[in-house]
Coordinates of C-alpha atoms and ligand atoms in Angstrom, one line a residue:
M17 CA 0.0 0.0 0.0
Q18 CA 1.4 3.4 -1.0
T19 CA 1.9 5.9 1.9
F20 CA 1.2 9.6 1.3
D21 CA 2.2 12.5 3.5
V22 CA -1.4 13.8 3.3
A23 CA -4.7 12.3 2.3
I24 CA -7.4 15.0 1.6
I25 CA -10.9 13.8 1.9
G26 CA -13.2 15.6 -0.6
G27 CA -12.8 16.6 -4.2
G28 CA -14.6 19.9 -4.1
I29 CA -13.1 23.3 -4.3
A30 CA -11.7 23.1 -0.8
G31 CA -9.9 19.8 -1.1
L32 CA -8.6 20.6 -4.6
S33 CA -7.4 24.1 -3.8
L34 CA -5.4 22.6 -0.9
A35 CA -4.0 19.9 -3.2
Y36 CA -2.9 22.6 -5.5
F37 CA -1.1 24.6 -2.8
L38 CA 0.3 21.7 -0.8
S39 CA 1.5 19.4 -3.6
P40 CA 4.8 21.3 -4.2
H41 CA 5.8 20.4 -0.6
R42 CA 4.2 17.1 0.3
S43 CA 3.0 13.9 -1.4
V44 CA -0.8 14.2 -1.6
I45 CA -3.8 12.1 -2.5
V46 CA -7.3 13.4 -2.8
L47 CA -10.1 10.9 -2.1
E48 CA -13.5 11.7 -3.6
R49 CA -16.6 9.5 -3.3
E50 CA -18.4 10.6 -6.4
T51 CA -17.5 9.9 -10.0
A52 CA -17.1 13.6 -10.8
L53 CA -15.0 16.2 -8.9
G54 CA -17.1 19.2 -7.7
Y55 CA -20.3 17.3 -7.9
H56 CA -21.8 18.6 -4.7
S57 CA -21.7 22.3 -3.4
T58 CA -18.9 23.3 -5.7
G59 CA -20.9 22.5 -8.8
R60 CA -24.1 24.2 -7.5
S61 CA -22.9 27.6 -6.6
A62 CA -24.1 31.0 -8.0
A63 CA -20.4 31.6 -9.0
E64 CA -20.4 35.1 -7.4
F65 CA -17.3 36.9 -6.2
V66 CA -18.0 39.8 -4.0
L67 CA -15.6 41.9 -1.9
R68 CA -18.0 43.1 0.8
Y69 CA -21.3 42.2 2.6
N70 CA -19.9 39.3 4.6
A71 CA -18.3 39.0 8.0
P72 CA -15.1 41.2 8.2
E73 CA -12.9 38.1 8.2
V74 CA -14.6 36.8 5.0
C75 CA -14.2 40.3 3.4
A76 CA -10.5 40.1 4.2
L77 CA -10.2 36.6 2.7
A78 CA -12.0 37.9 -0.4
A79 CA -9.4 40.7 -0.7
I80 CA -6.6 38.2 -0.4
A81 CA -8.2 35.8 -2.9
K82 CA -8.8 38.6 -5.4
D83 CA -5.0 38.9 -6.1
F84 CA -5.0 35.2 -7.1
F85 CA -8.1 35.6 -9.3
D86 CA -6.7 38.6 -11.0
S87 CA -3.2 37.2 -11.6
P88 CA -3.1 33.4 -11.3
P89 CA 0.2 31.7 -11.9
E90 CA 1.2 31.3 -15.5
G91 CA -0.7 28.5 -17.2
F92 CA -3.3 28.2 -14.5
S93 CA -6.2 29.1 -16.8
D94 CA -6.6 30.0 -20.5
I95 CA -9.4 32.5 -19.6
S96 CA -9.9 35.2 -17.0
L97 CA -11.2 33.6 -13.8
L98 CA -13.4 36.7 -13.0
K99 CA -15.8 38.6 -15.2
Q100 CA -16.9 41.9 -13.9
R101 CA -20.7 42.1 -13.3
G102 CA -21.3 44.8 -10.8
G103 CA -24.3 44.7 -8.5
V104 CA -27.2 46.8 -7.4
M105 CA -28.5 46.8 -3.9
I106 CA -32.2 47.5 -3.7
A107 CA -34.8 48.1 -1.0
T108 CA -38.5 48.6 -1.0
A109 CA -40.0 51.7 0.8
E110 CA -40.1 50.0 4.2
K111 CA -36.4 49.2 4.0
A112 CA -35.2 52.3 2.3
S113 CA -33.7 53.8 5.5
R114 CA -31.8 50.5 6.2
L115 CA -30.3 50.7 2.7
E116 CA -29.2 54.2 3.2
E117 CA -27.5 53.2 6.5
V118 CA -25.7 50.3 4.7
F119 CA -24.7 52.7 1.9
R120 CA -23.2 55.2 4.4
S121 CA -21.2 52.6 6.2
E122 CA -20.0 50.8 3.0
L123 CA -18.8 54.1 1.5
A124 CA -15.9 53.9 4.0
F125 CA -14.7 50.7 2.2
T126 CA -15.9 51.3 -1.3
P127 CA -15.8 55.0 -2.2
E128 CA -16.9 54.2 -5.7
L129 CA -20.5 53.2 -4.6
E130 CA -23.1 55.1 -6.5
P131 CA -26.5 56.0 -5.1
L132 CA -29.2 55.5 -7.8
N133 CA -32.5 57.2 -8.3
E134 CA -35.2 55.2 -10.0
E135 CA -34.4 56.3 -13.5
E136 CA -30.7 55.4 -13.0
L137 CA -31.7 52.1 -11.5
L138 CA -33.9 51.2 -14.4
A139 CA -31.3 52.2 -16.8
R140 CA -28.9 49.7 -15.2
V141 CA -31.5 47.0 -14.6
P142 CA -34.2 47.4 -17.2
I143 CA -36.1 44.3 -16.0
L144 CA -36.8 45.7 -12.6
K145 CA -40.5 46.5 -12.0
P146 CA -40.9 50.3 -11.9
G147 CA -41.9 51.4 -8.4
Y148 CA -40.6 48.2 -6.7
A149 CA -37.4 49.6 -5.3
A150 CA -37.6 52.9 -3.3
A151 CA -33.8 53.1 -2.7
A152 CA -30.8 51.6 -4.5
F153 CA -27.1 51.9 -5.0
Y154 CA -24.6 50.4 -7.4
D155 CA -21.4 48.6 -6.4
P156 CA -19.0 47.7 -9.1
N157 CA -17.3 45.1 -7.0
F158 CA -19.2 42.0 -8.0
W159 CA -17.8 39.5 -10.4
D160 CA -18.8 36.1 -12.0
I161 CA -16.3 33.4 -11.2
E162 CA -15.4 30.9 -13.9
V163 CA -15.8 28.0 -11.4
E164 CA -15.0 25.2 -13.8
S165 CA -11.8 26.9 -14.9
L166 CA -10.8 27.5 -11.3
L167 CA -11.4 23.9 -10.4
Q168 CA -9.5 22.6 -13.4
G169 CA -6.7 25.0 -12.7
Y170 CA -6.3 23.5 -9.2
V171 CA -6.6 19.9 -10.6
K172 CA -4.1 20.4 -13.4
G173 CA -1.6 22.2 -11.1
A174 CA -1.9 19.5 -8.4
R175 CA -1.4 16.7 -10.9
R176 CA 1.6 18.4 -12.4
N177 CA 3.1 18.2 -8.9
S178 CA 2.3 14.5 -8.9
A179 CA -0.7 14.7 -6.6
E180 CA -3.1 11.7 -7.0
I181 CA -6.7 12.6 -7.4
R182 CA -9.0 9.6 -7.2
E183 CA -12.7 9.7 -7.8
R184 CA -14.9 6.8 -6.7
H185 CA -12.9 6.5 -3.5
G186 CA -15.5 7.1 -0.8
V187 CA -13.8 6.9 2.7
L188 CA -15.6 4.2 4.7
S189 CA -13.5 3.5 7.8
A190 CA -10.0 4.2 9.2
S191 CA -7.5 2.8 11.7
H192 CA -4.0 3.8 12.8
D193 CA -1.0 1.5 12.7
G194 CA 1.0 3.7 15.1
Q195 CA 2.7 5.6 12.3
A196 CA 0.0 6.4 9.8
W197 CA -3.7 6.2 9.1
I198 CA -4.9 3.2 7.1
I199 CA -8.0 4.5 5.2
E200 CA -10.4 2.0 3.8
T201 CA -12.3 3.3 0.8
S202 CA -14.9 2.0 -1.6
A203 CA -12.0 1.2 -3.9
S204 CA -8.4 0.5 -2.6
P205 CA -7.1 1.3 0.8
V206 CA -4.7 4.2 1.3
R207 CA -2.1 4.9 4.0
A208 CA -1.4 8.6 5.0
K209 CA 0.5 10.3 7.8
T210 CA -2.0 13.2 8.0
V211 CA -5.7 13.3 7.0
V212 CA -7.4 16.5 5.9
N213 CA -11.1 16.7 6.3
A214 CA -12.4 18.7 3.4
A215 CA -15.7 16.8 3.0
G216 CA -18.0 19.8 2.7
G217 CA -21.4 19.0 4.3
W218 CA -20.0 15.7 5.6
V219 CA -17.1 17.0 7.6
D220 CA -18.7 16.1 11.0
T221 CA -19.7 12.6 9.9
T222 CA -16.2 12.2 8.3
A223 CA -14.5 13.2 11.6
E224 CA -16.5 10.4 13.4
I225 CA -14.9 7.9 10.9
F226 CA -11.6 8.9 12.4
D227 CA -12.8 8.9 16.0
V228 CA -12.4 12.6 16.0
K229 CA -15.1 14.8 17.8
P230 CA -17.3 16.7 15.4
L231 CA -17.2 20.5 15.6
G232 CA -20.9 21.2 15.0
I233 CA -20.6 22.2 11.3
V234 CA -24.1 22.0 9.9
P235 CA -25.0 21.9 6.2
H236 CA -27.8 24.3 5.2
R237 CA -29.7 23.8 2.0
R238 CA -29.8 26.6 -0.5
T239 CA -31.9 26.7 -3.7
A240 CA -31.5 28.4 -7.1
I241 CA -33.7 28.4 -10.2
T242 CA -33.3 29.8 -13.7
V243 CA -36.1 31.2 -15.8
D244 CA -36.4 31.8 -19.5
L245 CA -36.4 35.4 -20.7
P246 CA -39.0 36.8 -23.1
E247 CA -38.0 37.1 -26.7
G248 CA -35.7 40.0 -27.2
V249 CA -34.7 40.5 -23.5
D250 CA -31.0 40.2 -23.0
V251 CA -29.7 40.5 -19.5
S252 CA -26.2 39.3 -20.1
D253 CA -24.6 42.6 -19.1
M254 CA -27.0 43.4 -16.3
P255 CA -25.6 43.8 -12.8
E256 CA -26.6 41.3 -10.1
I257 CA -29.7 42.3 -8.1
N258 CA -29.4 42.0 -4.3
E259 CA -32.2 42.7 -1.9
I260 CA -30.8 44.7 1.0
D261 CA -31.5 42.0 3.6
E262 CA -30.7 39.2 1.2
D263 CA -34.3 38.1 1.0
F264 CA -33.3 37.2 -2.6
Y265 CA -30.7 37.8 -5.3
M266 CA -30.8 37.5 -9.1
K267 CA -28.2 37.4 -11.8
P268 CA -27.9 36.5 -15.5
D269 CA -26.9 32.9 -16.0
A270 CA -26.2 31.5 -19.5
G271 CA -28.9 33.4 -21.3
R272 CA -31.4 33.0 -18.5
L273 CA -32.2 34.8 -15.2
L274 CA -31.0 33.0 -12.0
A275 CA -33.0 33.6 -8.9
C276 CA -32.1 32.5 -5.3
P277 CA -34.6 32.9 -2.5
A278 CA -31.7 32.9 0.0
D279 CA -33.1 29.9 1.9
A280 CA -30.8 28.5 4.6
T281 CA -32.5 25.3 5.9
P282 CA -30.4 23.1 8.2
C283 CA -30.3 19.6 6.6
E284 CA -28.7 16.2 6.7
P285 CA -25.6 15.9 4.4
G286 CA -26.5 14.4 1.1
D287 CA -27.4 14.9 -2.5
V288 CA -29.8 17.7 -1.6
Q289 CA -32.7 18.5 -3.9
P290 CA -34.8 21.7 -4.1
E291 CA -38.1 21.8 -2.2
E292 CA -41.2 22.9 -4.1
L293 CA -41.8 25.7 -1.6
D294 CA -38.3 27.2 -2.1
I295 CA -38.7 27.0 -5.9
A296 CA -42.0 28.8 -5.5
W297 CA -40.4 31.5 -3.4
A298 CA -37.7 32.1 -6.0
A299 CA -40.3 32.4 -8.8
H300 CA -42.4 34.7 -6.5
Y301 CA -39.5 37.1 -6.1
V302 CA -38.9 37.2 -9.9
E303 CA -42.5 38.1 -10.5
E304 CA -42.6 40.6 -7.6
A305 CA -39.4 42.5 -8.3
T306 CA -39.1 42.2 -12.1
T307 CA -41.2 42.4 -15.3
I308 CA -40.2 38.9 -16.3
P309 CA -43.2 36.5 -16.2
V310 CA -42.3 33.1 -14.9
R311 CA -44.0 30.8 -17.3
R312 CA -41.7 28.0 -16.7
V313 CA -38.8 27.2 -14.3
A314 CA -36.1 26.1 -16.7
K315 CA -33.9 24.6 -14.1
S316 CA -33.8 24.3 -10.3
W317 CA -31.2 22.9 -7.9
A318 CA -30.1 23.0 -4.3
G319 CA -26.8 22.6 -2.6
M320 CA -25.3 22.7 0.8
R321 CA -23.7 25.7 2.5
S322 CA -22.0 24.4 5.7
F323 CA -21.6 26.7 8.7
S324 CA -19.6 26.4 12.0
P325 CA -21.3 27.7 15.1
D326 CA -19.8 31.2 14.6
R327 CA -20.2 31.0 10.8
L328 CA -16.5 31.4 10.1
P329 CA -14.4 28.8 8.3
V330 CA -12.5 26.2 10.3
I331 CA -8.9 25.7 9.2
G332 CA -6.3 23.8 11.2
F333 CA -5.5 20.8 13.4
G334 CA -8.2 19.9 15.8
P335 CA -8.0 19.5 19.6
D336 CA -8.0 15.7 19.5
R337 CA -5.2 14.7 17.2
P338 CA -2.1 16.3 15.6
D339 CA -2.6 14.3 12.4
F340 CA -6.2 15.3 11.6
F341 CA -6.7 18.7 10.0
W342 CA -9.9 20.5 9.3
L343 CA -10.7 22.5 6.1
A344 CA -14.3 23.2 6.6
G345 CA -17.2 25.5 7.2
Q346 CA -16.8 27.7 4.1
G347 CA -20.5 28.6 4.1
G348 CA -21.7 30.6 1.1
Y349 CA -18.2 31.8 0.1
G350 CA -16.1 28.6 -0.4
I351 CA -15.4 29.3 -4.1
L352 CA -14.4 32.9 -3.7
T353 CA -12.2 32.3 -0.7
S354 CA -10.6 29.1 -2.0
P355 CA -7.3 30.6 -3.1
A356 CA -6.8 32.2 0.3
L357 CA -8.0 29.3 2.4
G358 CA -6.2 26.7 0.3
A359 CA -2.9 28.6 0.7
L360 CA -3.5 29.1 4.4
A361 CA -4.2 25.4 5.0
A362 CA -1.1 24.4 3.0
S363 CA 1.1 26.8 5.1
L364 CA -0.4 25.5 8.4
L365 CA 0.2 21.8 7.3
T366 CA 3.8 22.5 6.3
G367 CA 4.7 25.0 9.0
G368 CA 5.5 27.4 6.2
P369 CA 5.2 31.2 6.3
Q370 CA 1.8 32.8 6.4
P371 CA 0.5 33.2 2.9
E372 CA 0.9 36.6 1.3
G373 CA -1.9 39.0 2.0
F374 CA -2.8 37.9 5.5
K375 CA -0.5 40.5 7.0
A376 CA -1.6 43.2 4.6
Q377 CA -5.2 42.5 5.6
A378 CA -4.3 42.3 9.3
L379 CA -6.1 38.9 9.3
N380 CA -5.0 36.6 12.0
P381 CA -5.3 32.9 10.8
E382 CA -6.1 32.0 14.5
K383 CA -9.6 33.3 13.8
F384 CA -10.2 30.1 11.8
S385 CA -8.5 27.7 14.2
P386 CA -10.7 24.8 15.3
L387 CA -9.4 25.6 18.8
R388 CA -10.8 29.1 18.8
S389 CA -13.9 28.3 20.8
K390 CA -11.6 27.0 23.5
T391 CA -9.4 30.0 23.8
Ligands
FAD414 C1 -26.9 27.6 -4.2 C2 -25.5 27.9 -3.7 C3 -24.9 29.1 -4.1 C4 -23.6 29.4 -3.7 N1 -23.0 30.5 -4.2 C5 -21.7 30.8 -4.0 C6 -21.1 31.9 -4.6 O1 -21.7 32.6 -5.4 N2 -19.8 32.1 -4.3 C7 -19.1 31.3 -3.4 O2 -17.9 31.5 -3.2 N3 -19.7 30.2 -2.8 C8 -21.0 29.9 -3.1 N4 -21.6 28.9 -2.5 C9 -20.9 28.1 -1.5 C10 -19.9 27.1 -2.1 O3 -20.5 26.4 -3.2 C11 -19.3 26.2 -1.0 O4 -18.8 27.0 0.0 C12 -18.1 25.4 -1.6 O5 -18.5 24.7 -2.8 C13 -17.7 24.3 -0.6 O6 -16.7 23.5 -1.2 P1 -16.3 22.1 -0.5 O7 -15.2 21.6 -1.3 O8 -16.1 22.3 1.0 O9 -17.6 21.2 -0.6 P2 -18.1 20.2 -1.8 O10 -18.0 20.9 -3.1 O11 -19.5 19.7 -1.4 O12 -17.1 19.1 -1.7 C14 -17.0 18.1 -0.7 C15 -16.7 16.8 -1.3 O13 -16.5 15.8 -0.3 C16 -16.9 14.6 -0.8 N5 -17.0 13.6 0.4 C17 -17.8 13.8 1.4 N6 -17.6 12.7 2.3 C18 -16.7 11.9 1.7 C19 -16.1 10.7 2.0 N7 -16.5 10.0 3.2 N8 -15.2 10.1 1.2 C20 -14.9 10.7 0.1 N9 -15.4 11.9 -0.3 C21 -16.3 12.5 0.5 C22 -18.2 14.9 -1.4 O14 -18.6 13.9 -2.3 C23 -17.9 16.2 -2.1 O15 -17.6 16.1 -3.4 C24 -22.9 28.5 -2.9 C25 -23.5 27.3 -2.5 C26 -24.8 27.0 -2.9 C27 -25.4 25.7 -2.5

């Protein structure tokens, strides 16, 4: 049986970004249960990159990640990983004062925010229903992420460094021979000195396989739909529409309109499917806020966003064992933060220097330590 320095469980964006950053320094194997990489949360995201509107730590991670997205290493991707989209934040009359408050506080971070009157708003987003929004502003700092190119960039780079990436290798059980983990999978067994738990919605159940105490990371189901646009309506260059309290958001998606009702329902880990009620809410918001009639939902899907108790990612060795590492709890920002978190995880696993950007952002990696609740 071949022995690896590190076995990463999970072939989503988390596990693969780590494989990319770690493989120059350690022998690495990625174990993925499904037949396709990125089949779960990673393949079901809204592909949005945003610099603001999350916890301060996540905004700092986004700022660090942005440098990688803008200038990935030579050969990482043939196309740009980000496409600028911009976003409008909107509020109905009852929430107009709240939007104004957010506008004022965000100006400190984003001086280029533009307040919009109704005429300016409709010029930017012609599908909005006149009279729906009583207050709005424009933020240029929203981008679409080329998720498949990002994922393939990580995969190709890791393989170039001789990392093994094995689909159809679901981790079933584990034991320890005194020197390394023996990991039984649905295919062949694997031996590894250190295990990384990057199993997305399954991180807590995966920890139990290794006799490691779960950390209370709970998957939450989130739904998205796409709807067809009437003949002659082209939204491809339209900014993303965000309701001020994130009741919903909408954005163009491959010639259609994507709508998300921002549901966050705690669920068991699995191949989650959209519930009728959440699909109905998404369609309702499209009809309420825009002039697009929902004659047919072209596509609907759901995926898991996994949150730790304080809703920050969990990166580091756990309290129980020095050879079991967590890369978990990326919530609704696992794609956009992956260059920052993958690099951080690699530096913690190798004892290397803090990745670039953390100092500049004054971001202490301890914030993400699995031990943080104990300190
Ligand atoms: C509707 C929706 C919209 C989103 N929008 C955005 C967005 O716009 N921007 C953004 O940055 N993020 C977004 N997210 C969040 C983002 O998708 C996640 O944070 C990210 O994909 C998590 O990646 P992951 O690798 O941890 O999980 P996953 O992609 O789920 O990967 C985990 C993998 O582990 C594997 N696995 C589990 N257990 C085992 C086992 N025992 N053995 C082997 N393999 C195992 C699974 O099969 C899975 O492939 C969105 C999520 C959803 C659902």
